[in-house]
């Protein structure tokens, strides 16, 4: 279903979601979040071909939905896919929880506003919105299940999500900073992949920004020298330093509260999940609690909760963000990213471009 209006473009996969729920009518009830809270076992016994094929079928159905209009499913689908051959029963139970979640949010829609907020819903983003704005958000969940870390990436064009990924990192990270740096490198590759297409569409080079919620990883990217213990990380971050020096990207340290990539790296409670979906302009189904509320009332509902509830279950809350919610620029040449005489003074109008 696609709806175009003066407010923008709204779409969902209602027909597919309804068909998915009907095909698995044996799965009863609803769920507030798409991920099981319990940890998977190390392995299962008596694994049969039928169990593996059933888990694979679930994964294919849910992956199709997660890739198109349900970014909050991508982490759950990724974790489930990693367990198909090792723990197929647990993978099947995980899929059934996702189907319960889809049943409870049937008709949820992605909304691309014609006039997005200049600095985000809560003034948390420093760059001004425009048709040439390209932003990458990266996060990592360090050493999940005492193994490899999980990377999460969200790429937004003019504050509209156009790409989201969740996957296990290829190498085992030795620290949180290393896992965050690895996720940031993956996000940079995603920005590079989208930049060429966006430049052809808009007609001018995009303004690229990378948001990270780990200060140590940011310092490794922007400082060419430092303690010998972080030398390996700084060598890995050299590609970021080259782009910073050439003014092709700007890095910001974003408060954890507003990190969109959290959707792709960890289990979130219902309040935190809804808050991040609100930041992505994802609207709940008609008739559900929260549909039609203003951004201000939704933010007030989240901020009224206990601080611990805004973060992943079982984790300690981060320190409260500063009074100014605007992210702090960690590059020394942010001002040089402003329009130059060689760039158009008036880029294409965002509303007409999206139409």
PDB file of N, CA and C in Angstrom, residues 74-151:
ATOM      1  N   UNK A  74      15.359  -6.712  11.317  1.00  0.00           N
ATOM      2  CA  UNK A  74      16.595  -7.185  10.679  1.00  0.00           C
ATOM      3  C   UNK A  74      17.534  -7.857  11.686  1.00  0.00           C
ATOM      4  N   UNK A  75      17.603  -7.351  12.929  1.00  0.00           N
ATOM      5  CA  UNK A  75      18.488  -7.981  13.904  1.00  0.00           C
ATOM      6  C   UNK A  75      17.966  -9.358  14.301  1.00  0.00           C
ATOM      7  N   UNK A  76      16.668  -9.455  14.557  1.00  0.00           N
ATOM      8  CA  UNK A  76      16.082 -10.739  14.950  1.00  0.00           C
ATOM      9  C   UNK A  76      16.245 -11.771  13.840  1.00  0.00           C
ATOM     10  N   UNK A  77      16.058 -11.360  12.584  1.00  0.00           N
ATOM     11  CA  UNK A  77      16.219 -12.288  11.460  1.00  0.00           C
ATOM     12  C   UNK A  77      17.679 -12.710  11.317  1.00  0.00           C
ATOM     13  N   UNK A  78      18.603 -11.766  11.520  1.00  0.00           N
ATOM     14  CA  UNK A  78      20.020 -12.105  11.432  1.00  0.00           C
ATOM     15  C   UNK A  78      20.421 -13.119  12.497  1.00  0.00           C
ATOM     16  N   UNK A  79      19.989 -12.902  13.726  1.00  0.00           N
ATOM     17  CA  UNK A  79      20.322 -13.828  14.805  1.00  0.00           C
ATOM     18  C   UNK A  79      19.695 -15.200  14.563  1.00  0.00           C
ATOM     19  N   UNK A  80      18.455 -15.193  14.071  1.00  0.00           N
ATOM     20  CA  UNK A  80      17.793 -16.464  13.798  1.00  0.00           C
ATOM     21  C   UNK A  80      18.526 -17.233  12.699  1.00  0.00           C
ATOM     22  N   UNK A  81      18.966 -16.529  11.659  1.00  0.00           N
ATOM     23  CA  UNK A  81      19.632 -17.183  10.533  1.00  0.00           C
ATOM     24  C   UNK A  81      20.956 -17.817  10.941  1.00  0.00           C
ATOM     25  N   UNK A  82      21.616 -17.237  11.943  1.00  0.00           N
ATOM     26  CA  UNK A  82      22.882 -17.788  12.412  1.00  0.00           C
ATOM     27  C   UNK A  82      22.702 -19.111  13.150  1.00  0.00           C
ATOM     28  N   UNK A  83      21.459 -19.422  13.552  1.00  0.00           N
ATOM     29  CA  UNK A  83      21.207 -20.603  14.380  1.00  0.00           C
ATOM     30  C   UNK A  83      20.467 -21.715  13.642  1.00  0.00           C
ATOM     31  N   UNK A  84      20.218 -21.550  12.352  1.00  0.00           N
ATOM     32  CA  UNK A  84      19.359 -22.484  11.630  1.00  0.00           C
ATOM     33  C   UNK A  84      19.900 -23.904  11.661  1.00  0.00           C
ATOM     34  N   UNK A  85      21.169 -24.088  11.399  1.00  0.00           N
ATOM     35  CA  UNK A  85      21.720 -25.445  11.343  1.00  0.00           C
ATOM     36  C   UNK A  85      22.198 -25.943  12.700  1.00  0.00           C
ATOM     37  N   UNK A  86      22.514 -25.038  13.612  1.00  0.00           N
ATOM     38  CA  UNK A  86      23.038 -25.440  14.917  1.00  0.00           C
ATOM     39  C   UNK A  86      21.930 -25.637  15.943  1.00  0.00           C
ATOM     40  N   UNK A  87      20.943 -24.732  15.921  1.00  0.00           N
ATOM     41  CA  UNK A  87      19.818 -24.807  16.871  1.00  0.00           C
ATOM     42  C   UNK A  87      18.514 -24.528  16.134  1.00  0.00           C
ATOM     43  N   UNK A  88      18.065 -25.429  15.262  1.00  0.00           N
ATOM     44  CA  UNK A  88      16.877 -25.138  14.452  1.00  0.00           C
ATOM     45  C   UNK A  88      15.609 -24.964  15.273  1.00  0.00           C
ATOM     46  N   UNK A  89      15.473 -25.692  16.388  1.00  0.00           N
ATOM     47  CA  UNK A  89      14.271 -25.538  17.212  1.00  0.00           C
ATOM     48  C   UNK A  89      14.196 -24.137  17.818  1.00  0.00           C
ATOM     49  N   UNK A  90      15.324 -23.651  18.306  1.00  0.00           N
ATOM     50  CA  UNK A  90      15.358 -22.297  18.858  1.00  0.00           C
ATOM     51  C   UNK A  90      15.095 -21.270  17.754  1.00  0.00           C
ATOM     52  N   UNK A  91      15.633 -21.512  16.550  1.00  0.00           N
ATOM     53  CA  UNK A  91      15.394 -20.604  15.429  1.00  0.00           C
ATOM     54  C   UNK A  91      13.916 -20.559  15.065  1.00  0.00           C
ATOM     55  N   UNK A  92      13.243 -21.697  15.111  1.00  0.00           N
ATOM     56  CA  UNK A  92      11.813 -21.741  14.799  1.00  0.00           C
ATOM     57  C   UNK A  92      11.013 -20.976  15.849  1.00  0.00           C
ATOM     58  N   UNK A  93      11.370 -21.151  17.127  1.00  0.00           N
ATOM     59  CA  UNK A  93      10.674 -20.401  18.168  1.00  0.00           C
ATOM     60  C   UNK A  93      10.902 -18.896  18.020  1.00  0.00           C
ATOM     61  N   UNK A  94      12.103 -18.521  17.596  1.00  0.00           N
ATOM     62  CA  UNK A  94      12.390 -17.103  17.364  1.00  0.00           C
ATOM     63  C   UNK A  94      11.528 -16.563  16.225  1.00  0.00           C
ATOM     64  N   UNK A  95      11.364 -17.356  15.179  1.00  0.00           N
ATOM     65  CA  UNK A  95      10.532 -16.934  14.054  1.00  0.00           C
ATOM     66  C   UNK A  95       9.076 -16.785  14.473  1.00  0.00           C
ATOM     67  N   UNK A  96       8.602 -17.674  15.322  1.00  0.00           N
ATOM     68  CA  UNK A  96       7.211 -17.585  15.779  1.00  0.00           C
ATOM     69  C   UNK A  96       6.975 -16.324  16.603  1.00  0.00           C
ATOM     70  N   UNK A  97       7.984 -15.898  17.383  1.00  0.00           N
ATOM     71  CA  UNK A  97       7.857 -14.639  18.127  1.00  0.00           C
ATOM     72  C   UNK A  97       7.775 -13.460  17.159  1.00  0.00           C
ATOM     73  N   UNK A  98       8.552 -13.498  16.084  1.00  0.00           N
ATOM     74  CA  UNK A  98       8.489 -12.426  15.084  1.00  0.00           C
ATOM     75  C   UNK A  98       7.127 -12.387  14.397  1.00  0.00           C
ATOM     76  N   UNK A  99       6.560 -13.542  14.137  1.00  0.00           N
ATOM     77  CA  UNK A  99       5.230 -13.573  13.523  1.00  0.00           C
ATOM     78  C   UNK A  99       4.188 -13.013  14.491  1.00  0.00           C
ATOM     79  N   UNK A 100       4.323 -13.317  15.770  1.00  0.00           N
ATOM     80  CA  UNK A 100       3.437 -12.719  16.767  1.00  0.00           C
ATOM     81  C   UNK A 100       3.581 -11.201  16.782  1.00  0.00           C
ATOM     82  N   UNK A 101       4.818 -10.713  16.643  1.00  0.00           N
ATOM     83  CA  UNK A 101       5.050  -9.267  16.613  1.00  0.00           C
ATOM     84  C   UNK A 101       4.409  -8.649  15.373  1.00  0.00           C
ATOM     85  N   UNK A 102       4.554  -9.306  14.228  1.00  0.00           N
ATOM     86  CA  UNK A 102       3.955  -8.792  12.999  1.00  0.00           C
ATOM     87  C   UNK A 102       2.430  -8.759  13.132  1.00  0.00           C
ATOM     88  N   UNK A 103       1.842  -9.785  13.755  1.00  0.00           N
ATOM     89  CA  UNK A 103       0.392  -9.793  13.955  1.00  0.00           C
ATOM     90  C   UNK A 103      -0.039  -8.605  14.818  1.00  0.00           C
ATOM     91  N   UNK A 104       0.743  -8.278  15.833  1.00  0.00           N
ATOM     92  CA  UNK A 104       0.389  -7.161  16.708  1.00  0.00           C
ATOM     93  C   UNK A 104       0.620  -5.802  16.102  1.00  0.00           C
ATOM     94  N   UNK A 105       1.413  -5.718  15.023  1.00  0.00           N
ATOM     95  CA  UNK A 105       1.695  -4.431  14.375  1.00  0.00           C
ATOM     96  C   UNK A 105       1.310  -4.468  12.905  1.00  0.00           C
ATOM     97  N   UNK A 106       0.293  -5.237  12.575  1.00  0.00           N
ATOM     98  CA  UNK A 106      -0.149  -5.390  11.196  1.00  0.00           C
ATOM     99  C   UNK A 106      -0.537  -4.022  10.618  1.00  0.00           C
ATOM    100  N   UNK A 107       0.070  -3.657   9.496  1.00  0.00           N
ATOM    101  CA  UNK A 107      -0.235  -2.372   8.880  1.00  0.00           C
ATOM    102  C   UNK A 107       0.689  -1.249   9.292  1.00  0.00           C
ATOM    103  N   UNK A 108       1.728  -1.531  10.041  1.00  0.00           N
ATOM    104  CA  UNK A 108       2.700  -0.497  10.388  1.00  0.00           C
ATOM    105  C   UNK A 108       3.309   0.079   9.114  1.00  0.00           C
ATOM    106  N   UNK A 109       3.521   1.406   9.063  1.00  0.00           N
ATOM    107  CA  UNK A 109       3.908   2.063   7.814  1.00  0.00           C
ATOM    108  C   UNK A 109       5.184   2.866   7.969  1.00  0.00           C
ATOM    109  N   UNK A 110       5.954   2.912   6.888  1.00  0.00           N
ATOM    110  CA  UNK A 110       7.102   3.811   6.796  1.00  0.00           C
ATOM    111  C   UNK A 110       6.640   5.107   6.154  1.00  0.00           C
ATOM    112  N   UNK A 111       7.036   6.228   6.740  1.00  0.00           N
ATOM    113  CA  UNK A 111       6.597   7.538   6.249  1.00  0.00           C
ATOM    114  C   UNK A 111       7.814   8.365   5.892  1.00  0.00           C
ATOM    115  N   UNK A 112       7.833   8.870   4.671  1.00  0.00           N
ATOM    116  CA  UNK A 112       8.884   9.770   4.226  1.00  0.00           C
ATOM    117  C   UNK A 112       8.287  11.174   4.139  1.00  0.00           C
ATOM    118  N   UNK A 113       8.526  12.036   5.141  1.00  0.00           N
ATOM    119  CA  UNK A 113       7.892  13.356   5.166  1.00  0.00           C
ATOM    120  C   UNK A 113       8.418  14.266   4.064  1.00  0.00           C
ATOM    121  N   UNK A 114       7.528  15.104   3.529  1.00  0.00           N
ATOM    122  CA  UNK A 114       7.932  16.063   2.503  1.00  0.00           C
ATOM    123  C   UNK A 114       8.838  17.135   3.085  1.00  0.00           C
ATOM    124  N   UNK A 115       8.619  17.497   4.352  1.00  0.00           N
ATOM    125  CA  UNK A 115       9.442  18.491   5.034  1.00  0.00           C
ATOM    126  C   UNK A 115       9.971  17.894   6.332  1.00  0.00           C
ATOM    127  N   UNK A 116      11.065  17.144   6.301  1.00  0.00           N
ATOM    128  CA  UNK A 116      11.600  16.548   7.530  1.00  0.00           C
ATOM    129  C   UNK A 116      12.126  17.626   8.472  1.00  0.00           C
ATOM    130  N   UNK A 117      12.197  17.333   9.779  1.00  0.00           N
ATOM    131  CA  UNK A 117      12.745  18.293  10.736  1.00  0.00           C
ATOM    132  C   UNK A 117      14.179  18.666  10.384  1.00  0.00           C
ATOM    133  N   UNK A 118      14.518  19.937  10.548  1.00  0.00           N
ATOM    134  CA  UNK A 118      15.840  20.426  10.164  1.00  0.00           C
ATOM    135  C   UNK A 118      16.966  19.705  10.880  1.00  0.00           C
ATOM    136  N   UNK A 119      16.791  19.457  12.183  1.00  0.00           N
ATOM    137  CA  UNK A 119      17.854  18.840  12.974  1.00  0.00           C
ATOM    138  C   UNK A 119      17.348  17.609  13.732  1.00  0.00           C
ATOM    139  N   UNK A 120      16.417  16.877  13.146  1.00  0.00           N
ATOM    140  CA  UNK A 120      15.868  15.710  13.807  1.00  0.00           C
ATOM    141  C   UNK A 120      14.683  16.077  14.679  1.00  0.00           C
ATOM    142  N   UNK A 121      13.962  15.067  15.143  1.00  0.00           N
ATOM    143  CA  UNK A 121      12.755  15.305  15.943  1.00  0.00           C
ATOM    144  C   UNK A 121      13.058  16.001  17.261  1.00  0.00           C
ATOM    145  N   UNK A 122      14.257  15.813  17.796  1.00  0.00           N
ATOM    146  CA  UNK A 122      14.621  16.384  19.093  1.00  0.00           C
ATOM    147  C   UNK A 122      15.861  17.258  18.997  1.00  0.00           C
ATOM    148  N   UNK A 123      16.135  17.803  17.819  1.00  0.00           N
ATOM    149  CA  UNK A 123      17.325  18.638  17.596  1.00  0.00           C
ATOM    150  C   UNK A 123      18.602  17.902  17.977  1.00  0.00           C
ATOM    151  N   UNK A 124      18.623  16.599  17.717  1.00  0.00           N
ATOM    152  CA  UNK A 124      19.780  15.800  18.110  1.00  0.00           C
ATOM    153  C   UNK A 124      20.844  15.705  17.024  1.00  0.00           C
ATOM    154  N   UNK A 125      20.530  16.154  15.803  1.00  0.00           N
ATOM    155  CA  UNK A 125      21.450  16.019  14.680  1.00  0.00           C
ATOM    156  C   UNK A 125      21.912  17.398  14.226  1.00  0.00           C
ATOM    157  N   UNK A 126      23.215  17.576  14.095  1.00  0.00           N
ATOM    158  CA  UNK A 126      23.768  18.885  13.753  1.00  0.00           C
ATOM    159  C   UNK A 126      23.551  19.281  12.296  1.00  0.00           C
ATOM    160  N   UNK A 127      23.725  18.391  11.318  1.00  0.00           N
ATOM    161  CA  UNK A 127      23.591  18.813   9.913  1.00  0.00           C
ATOM    162  C   UNK A 127      22.162  19.248   9.582  1.00  0.00           C
ATOM    163  N   UNK A 128      22.071  20.261   8.749  1.00  0.00           N
ATOM    164  CA  UNK A 128      20.762  20.703   8.280  1.00  0.00           C
ATOM    165  C   UNK A 128      20.279  19.785   7.163  1.00  0.00           C
ATOM    166  N   UNK A 129      18.971  19.524   7.167  1.00  0.00           N
ATOM    167  CA  UNK A 129      18.410  18.613   6.184  1.00  0.00           C
ATOM    168  C   UNK A 129      18.409  19.258   4.804  1.00  0.00           C
ATOM    169  N   UNK A 130      18.537  18.424   3.785  1.00  0.00           N
ATOM    170  CA  UNK A 130      18.518  18.888   2.406  1.00  0.00           C
ATOM    171  C   UNK A 130      18.556  17.695   1.479  1.00  0.00           C
ATOM    172  N   UNK A 131      18.305  17.908   0.192  1.00  0.00           N
ATOM    173  CA  UNK A 131      18.289  16.781  -0.747  1.00  0.00           C
ATOM    174  C   UNK A 131      19.661  16.161  -0.977  1.00  0.00           C
ATOM    175  N   UNK A 132      20.725  16.841  -0.531  1.00  0.00           N
ATOM    176  CA  UNK A 132      22.072  16.291  -0.696  1.00  0.00           C
ATOM    177  C   UNK A 132      22.623  15.718   0.597  1.00  0.00           C
ATOM    178  N   UNK A 133      21.781  15.547   1.613  1.00  0.00           N
ATOM    179  CA  UNK A 133      22.235  15.069   2.921  1.00  0.00           C
ATOM    180  C   UNK A 133      22.206  13.541   2.964  1.00  0.00           C
ATOM    181  N   UNK A 134      23.356  12.946   3.273  1.00  0.00           N
ATOM    182  CA  UNK A 134      23.479  11.500   3.394  1.00  0.00           C
ATOM    183  C   UNK A 134      24.130  11.191   4.737  1.00  0.00           C
ATOM    184  N   UNK A 135      23.424  10.418   5.580  1.00  0.00           N
ATOM    185  CA  UNK A 135      23.891  10.158   6.936  1.00  0.00           C
ATOM    186  C   UNK A 135      23.987   8.651   7.175  1.00  0.00           C
ATOM    187  N   UNK A 136      25.061   8.249   7.844  1.00  0.00           N
ATOM    188  CA  UNK A 136      25.238   6.863   8.225  1.00  0.00           C
ATOM    189  C   UNK A 136      25.304   6.726   9.735  1.00  0.00           C
ATOM    190  N   UNK A 137      24.578   5.761  10.286  1.00  0.00           N
ATOM    191  CA  UNK A 137      24.572   5.485  11.719  1.00  0.00           C
ATOM    192  C   UNK A 137      25.103   4.064  11.907  1.00  0.00           C
ATOM    193  N   UNK A 138      26.101   3.909  12.749  1.00  0.00           N
ATOM    194  CA  UNK A 138      26.684   2.582  12.961  1.00  0.00           C
ATOM    195  C   UNK A 138      26.764   2.274  14.443  1.00  0.00           C
ATOM    196  N   UNK A 139      26.602   0.996  14.771  1.00  0.00           N
ATOM    197  CA  UNK A 139      26.676   0.536  16.149  1.00  0.00           C
ATOM    198  C   UNK A 139      27.138  -0.911  16.139  1.00  0.00           C
ATOM    199  N   UNK A 140      27.648  -1.356  17.276  1.00  0.00           N
ATOM    200  CA  UNK A 140      28.104  -2.746  17.393  1.00  0.00           C
ATOM    201  C   UNK A 140      27.757  -3.267  18.780  1.00  0.00           C
ATOM    202  N   UNK A 141      27.338  -4.502  18.833  1.00  0.00           N
ATOM    203  CA  UNK A 141      27.103  -5.198  20.089  1.00  0.00           C
ATOM    204  C   UNK A 141      28.292  -6.112  20.317  1.00  0.00           C
ATOM    205  N   UNK A 142      29.121  -5.754  21.301  1.00  0.00           N
ATOM    206  CA  UNK A 142      30.434  -6.393  21.457  1.00  0.00           C
ATOM    207  C   UNK A 142      30.320  -7.827  21.985  1.00  0.00           C
ATOM    208  N   UNK A 143      30.957  -8.746  21.294  1.00  0.00           N
ATOM    209  CA  UNK A 143      31.145 -10.136  21.735  1.00  0.00           C
ATOM    210  C   UNK A 143      29.861 -10.789  22.222  1.00  0.00           C
ATOM    211  N   UNK A 144      28.859 -10.789  21.366  1.00  0.00           N
ATOM    212  CA  UNK A 144      27.607 -11.449  21.736  1.00  0.00           C
ATOM    213  C   UNK A 144      27.834 -12.943  21.931  1.00  0.00           C
ATOM    214  N   UNK A 145      27.286 -13.475  23.022  1.00  0.00           N
ATOM    215  CA  UNK A 145      27.438 -14.893  23.356  1.00  0.00           C
ATOM    216  C   UNK A 145      28.913 -15.297  23.403  1.00  0.00           C
ATOM    217  N   UNK A 146      29.753 -14.346  23.844  1.00  0.00           N
ATOM    218  CA  UNK A 146      31.204 -14.580  23.963  1.00  0.00           C
ATOM    219  C   UNK A 146      31.828 -14.959  22.620  1.00  0.00           C
ATOM    220  N   UNK A 147      31.303 -14.405  21.563  1.00  0.00           N
ATOM    221  CA  UNK A 147      31.823 -14.706  20.232  1.00  0.00           C
ATOM    222  C   UNK A 147      32.028 -13.428  19.438  1.00  0.00           C
ATOM    223  N   UNK A 148      31.738 -13.496  18.158  1.00  0.00           N
ATOM    224  CA  UNK A 148      31.925 -12.336  17.283  1.00  0.00           C
ATOM    225  C   UNK A 148      30.845 -11.288  17.524  1.00  0.00           C
ATOM    226  N   UNK A 149      31.226 -10.028  17.324  1.00  0.00           N
ATOM    227  CA  UNK A 149      30.307  -8.920  17.568  1.00  0.00           C
ATOM    228  C   UNK A 149      29.298  -8.802  16.429  1.00  0.00           C
ATOM    229  N   UNK A 150      28.217  -8.081  16.711  1.00  0.00           N
ATOM    230  CA  UNK A 150      27.159  -7.860  15.733  1.00  0.00           C
ATOM    231  C   UNK A 150      27.186  -6.400  15.283  1.00  0.00           C
ATOM    232  N   UNK A 151      27.249  -6.183  13.979  1.00  0.00           N
ATOM    233  CA  UNK A 151      27.249  -4.831  13.423  1.00  0.00           C
ATOM    234  C   UNK A 151      25.843  -4.428  13.008  1.00  0.00           C
TER     235      UNK A 151
END
